[in-house]
Amino acid sequence: MATAQRPVQFHSKQISMAHGAGGEASRQLVEGVFLPAFANSLLNPLADAATFLIPGGRLAITSDSYVVHPLRFPGGSIGELAVNGTVNDLAVSGAKPLALTAAFILEAGLPADVLREEVRAMATAAERVGLPIATGDTKVVEHGRADGLYISTTGLGLVDPRVDLRPDRVEIGDCVLLSGPIGNHGMAIMLARAELDVEADILSDTRPLTHLVAAIVEHVGGEIKWMRDATRGGVATVLNELARDAQRMISIEEEAVPVDSAVRGACELLGLDPLQVANEGQFVAVVSAGMASRALEVLRGVPGGEQACILGEIIAGPYSRVVARSAYGGTRVVDMLIGDPLPRIC
Amino acid sequence: MKYVDEFRDPTMIARAFEEIRTLADPARHYRIMEVCGGHTHAIFRFGLKDLLPPNVELIHGPGCPVCVLPMGRIDDGLELAGDPHVIFTAFGDMMRVPGSQGSPLESKARGADVRIVYSPLDALKIAEANPDRQVVFFAIGFETTAPSTALTLLKARANRVRNFAVFCNHVTIIPAIRAILDSPDMRLDGFIGPGHVSTVIGCRPYEFIVRDYGCPIAVSGFEPLDILQSLVMVLRQLRDGIAKVENQYARVVPWEGNLAALRVLAEVFEVRAHFEWRGMGFISHSALRLRGEFAEWDAERTLPIRGVCVADPKAAQCGEVLKGVLKPHQCKLFGKECTPEQPIGALMVSPEGACAAHFKYRGAPQLVTLG
Ligand code: SF4
């Protein structure tokens, strides 16, 4: 399962930005500090959502905080993210979202209109998936103690009885599916921060994944073995987590990776690997070989799933690693992201 | 991206590999250095290394600007960054490079105002927008990035921006190549010449490699096919027993270089008597500093910089790896004390650094045989 073979030690003397970036450092923080203190059977798998049996079904619960700068960016805003992100964590756990809670940390001086706009964005995003925002909380901190607005949401969902998602079900020959083009969210944010004077028309891909996931659950159900949304750290990071948790080797085809041309161009320019750039509207699923083409067909038939693809497969190999093969047979290791993606110039 | 895709065409690439196999004499061992970090990165990124015949060995050279920056310069820069009056700006490449007291990113986390810029002009803009702060641009790079620093300084002078200073760490590639060729423990058969640097300096400066050392060199682009074609050029020269400077990257690199850029460089910079390279020691005439006319914008003249010399950790063998004498995994710290997460040498930080590239392949030596 998700707990590492060897207990992880957390050596850093202080928290650095890398600990929040979703890559290797974040993993060390979670497994070296939180996991040893909280260890329990619900938490230990470190899934996107914890699931537990109740009479009549399996509940999923997940929670996430949203700190993003700038608050609004091309293609979305913090409010929309705060709903979609948590909805997606439920979706990739095979759960239908039931209700959401929202907690706000507001910085004194935040214009009321900005807050109003984000609340409206949340309402719209929640309506889109028919989800009530059932309860919430608000705290205000002094000016200068927060970056305008932080939102934390918790989602409750009911797991579809047909799904059974576990890394230990992943076998050699299974196919890795990806829901669509990658890198849009991370690049949109990076460019919107305006520190880099690079202009490109890139929109965040923030969206709910519920309908896409529901469609494949409907048609291939139990043949889906593992799912995750590829947020911070990108597809590279979730695949590395899968490789480690399933103790399997994963091979992807470089040519198969769907990347919009503007994103590809910006990545080339900044020396970034699209596989390591964050998404807010894409997920990766492992499906048994026999049902993979069916799952792909289903995904492609759903609006928003047209660019879904089979990214690669689980292969026999002695290493729990992810490798990418180029069209001419070259192979490279696809690593987890370390820290935040940083542009390279020279 | 059509233009680039051409140079990733699988059939053309297969053909180039075939040609390399035909040219490489099985009785010989070839040691060919790619000078530029961008090439090192591409070689790993496109998985070229494992597809070459085993007797064609690629040696990773010193052409990664952050990898050759000595710790002392980073410490000096971060000491400036520690002043709350200062906004410290640098390229993203620099952010994780360790000095003896940590990296720029760590300084930022401790509260220093450290900002990533994509161009020195952005740093100048920050200065103009914050007239009450001192903005320092930590300039790094070879002749590739030096012209944009020079243009920025010209603009700073024209606009009379007084609160802007450049901490100049620009280095030049030719003396480093000469230092490698002169190092006694080194034997190289040929070079893949830097692409970006050559767009500025052209191909002529490499003629001494051919003339004085009898080594073939092909200036190369960064796509897989570029690199393979350059290897073909070098191997063909070796087969024919000749040595010359060839320009594989002629679509971008003019033989004479970029005269306008060279003029700007000459106007703003002068050559330093010597400069320390991380792991390689002091190399004469290997770096640039601001000319006297630009003293006002020269952090080394106007701001308190101590010019500290910090020795690398004893066991670190960055120098040997930089010169291609040791393979990264032969360094005593490789993968133990020194990892991309907790790097000791810059070679472990930059994706262009040989150690970081090798680290990705740790424990996975026979990947190619898997598919
Ligand atoms: S492993 Fe670390 S210390 Fe050793 S040569 Fe590489 S960067 Fe330097």
PDB file of N, CA and C and ligand atoms in Angstrom, chain B residues 315-319 321 328 331-335 338 344-348 355, ligand 1:
ATOM      1  N   ALA B 315      34.918  15.906   0.132  1.00  0.00           N
ATOM      2  CA  ALA B 315      34.638  14.674  -0.599  1.00  0.00           C
ATOM      3  C   ALA B 315      33.961  14.930  -1.947  1.00  0.00           C
ATOM      4  N   ALA B 316      33.457  16.161  -2.153  1.00  0.00           N
ATOM      5  CA  ALA B 316      32.776  16.454  -3.411  1.00  0.00           C
ATOM      6  C   ALA B 316      33.773  16.445  -4.555  1.00  0.00           C
ATOM      7  N   GLN B 317      33.415  15.788  -5.628  1.00  0.00           N
ATOM      8  CA  GLN B 317      34.350  15.686  -6.744  1.00  0.00           C
ATOM      9  C   GLN B 317      33.796  16.354  -7.995  1.00  0.00           C
ATOM     10  N   CYS B 318      33.109  17.456  -7.764  1.00  0.00           N
ATOM     11  CA  CYS B 318      32.464  18.171  -8.868  1.00  0.00           C
ATOM     12  C   CYS B 318      33.466  18.512  -9.970  1.00  0.00           C
ATOM     13  N   GLY B 319      34.673  18.912  -9.567  1.00  0.00           N
ATOM     14  CA  GLY B 319      35.661  19.313 -10.557  1.00  0.00           C
ATOM     15  C   GLY B 319      35.989  18.186 -11.518  1.00  0.00           C
ATOM     16  N   VAL B 321      34.221  15.632 -12.170  1.00  0.00           N
ATOM     17  CA  VAL B 321      33.058  15.302 -12.996  1.00  0.00           C
ATOM     18  C   VAL B 321      32.881  16.360 -14.084  1.00  0.00           C
ATOM     19  N   PRO B 328      29.730  10.757 -12.946  1.00  0.00           N
ATOM     20  CA  PRO B 328      29.054  11.228 -11.734  1.00  0.00           C
ATOM     21  C   PRO B 328      28.952  10.162 -10.631  1.00  0.00           C
ATOM     22  N   CYS B 331      31.696   9.787  -8.017  1.00  0.00           N
ATOM     23  CA  CYS B 331      31.910  10.727  -6.909  1.00  0.00           C
ATOM     24  C   CYS B 331      31.464  10.055  -5.618  1.00  0.00           C
ATOM     25  N   LYS B 332      32.262  10.270  -4.558  1.00  0.00           N
ATOM     26  CA  LYS B 332      31.986   9.566  -3.305  1.00  0.00           C
ATOM     27  C   LYS B 332      30.641   9.964  -2.698  1.00  0.00           C
ATOM     28  N   LEU B 333      30.163  11.151  -3.041  1.00  0.00           N
ATOM     29  CA  LEU B 333      28.926  11.627  -2.415  1.00  0.00           C
ATOM     30  C   LEU B 333      27.688  11.299  -3.238  1.00  0.00           C
ATOM     31  N   PHE B 334      27.897  10.849  -4.450  1.00  0.00           N
ATOM     32  CA  PHE B 334      26.791  10.652  -5.385  1.00  0.00           C
ATOM     33  C   PHE B 334      25.702   9.735  -4.818  1.00  0.00           C
ATOM     34  N   GLY B 335      24.490  10.278  -4.759  1.00  0.00           N
ATOM     35  CA  GLY B 335      23.358   9.465  -4.334  1.00  0.00           C
ATOM     36  C   GLY B 335      23.323   9.190  -2.846  1.00  0.00           C
ATOM     37  N   CYS B 338      24.779  13.508  -1.480  1.00  0.00           N
ATOM     38  CA  CYS B 338      24.395  14.453  -2.532  1.00  0.00           C
ATOM     39  C   CYS B 338      23.290  13.871  -3.419  1.00  0.00           C
ATOM     40  N   ILE B 344      24.717  18.864  -2.929  1.00  0.00           N
ATOM     41  CA  ILE B 344      25.929  19.482  -2.407  1.00  0.00           C
ATOM     42  C   ILE B 344      26.589  20.263  -3.533  1.00  0.00           C
ATOM     43  N   GLY B 345      26.681  19.643  -4.680  1.00  0.00           N
ATOM     44  CA  GLY B 345      27.233  20.353  -5.830  1.00  0.00           C
ATOM     45  C   GLY B 345      26.115  20.783  -6.758  1.00  0.00           C
ATOM     46  N   ALA B 346      26.410  21.837  -7.520  1.00  0.00           N
ATOM     47  CA  ALA B 346      25.398  22.346  -8.444  1.00  0.00           C
ATOM     48  C   ALA B 346      25.098  21.351  -9.563  1.00  0.00           C
ATOM     49  N   LEU B 347      26.043  20.467  -9.822  1.00  0.00           N
ATOM     50  CA  LEU B 347      25.822  19.459 -10.860  1.00  0.00           C
ATOM     51  C   LEU B 347      24.640  18.575 -10.523  1.00  0.00           C
ATOM     52  N   MET B 348      24.246  18.587  -9.263  1.00  0.00           N
ATOM     53  CA  MET B 348      23.137  17.761  -8.832  1.00  0.00           C
ATOM     54  C   MET B 348      21.832  18.555  -8.878  1.00  0.00           C
ATOM     55  N   CYS B 355      25.366  15.208 -12.841  1.00  0.00           N
ATOM     56  CA  CYS B 355      25.015  14.350 -11.705  1.00  0.00           C
ATOM     57  C   CYS B 355      23.506  14.165 -11.597  1.00  0.00           C
TER      58      CYS B 355
HETATM   59  S1  SF4 C   1      27.549  13.913  -6.751  1.00  0.00           S
HETATM   60 FE1  SF4 C   1      27.352  15.966  -5.860  1.00  0.00          FE
HETATM   61  S2  SF4 C   1      29.302  16.368  -4.926  1.00  0.00           S
HETATM   62 FE2  SF4 C   1      29.626  14.642  -6.301  1.00  0.00          FE
HETATM   63  S3  SF4 C   1      30.291  15.563  -8.212  1.00  0.00           S
HETATM   64 FE3  SF4 C   1      28.089  15.388  -8.335  1.00  0.00          FE
HETATM   65  S4  SF4 C   1      27.312  17.333  -7.609  1.00  0.00           S
HETATM   66 FE4  SF4 C   1      29.456  17.221  -6.984  1.00  0.00          FE
END
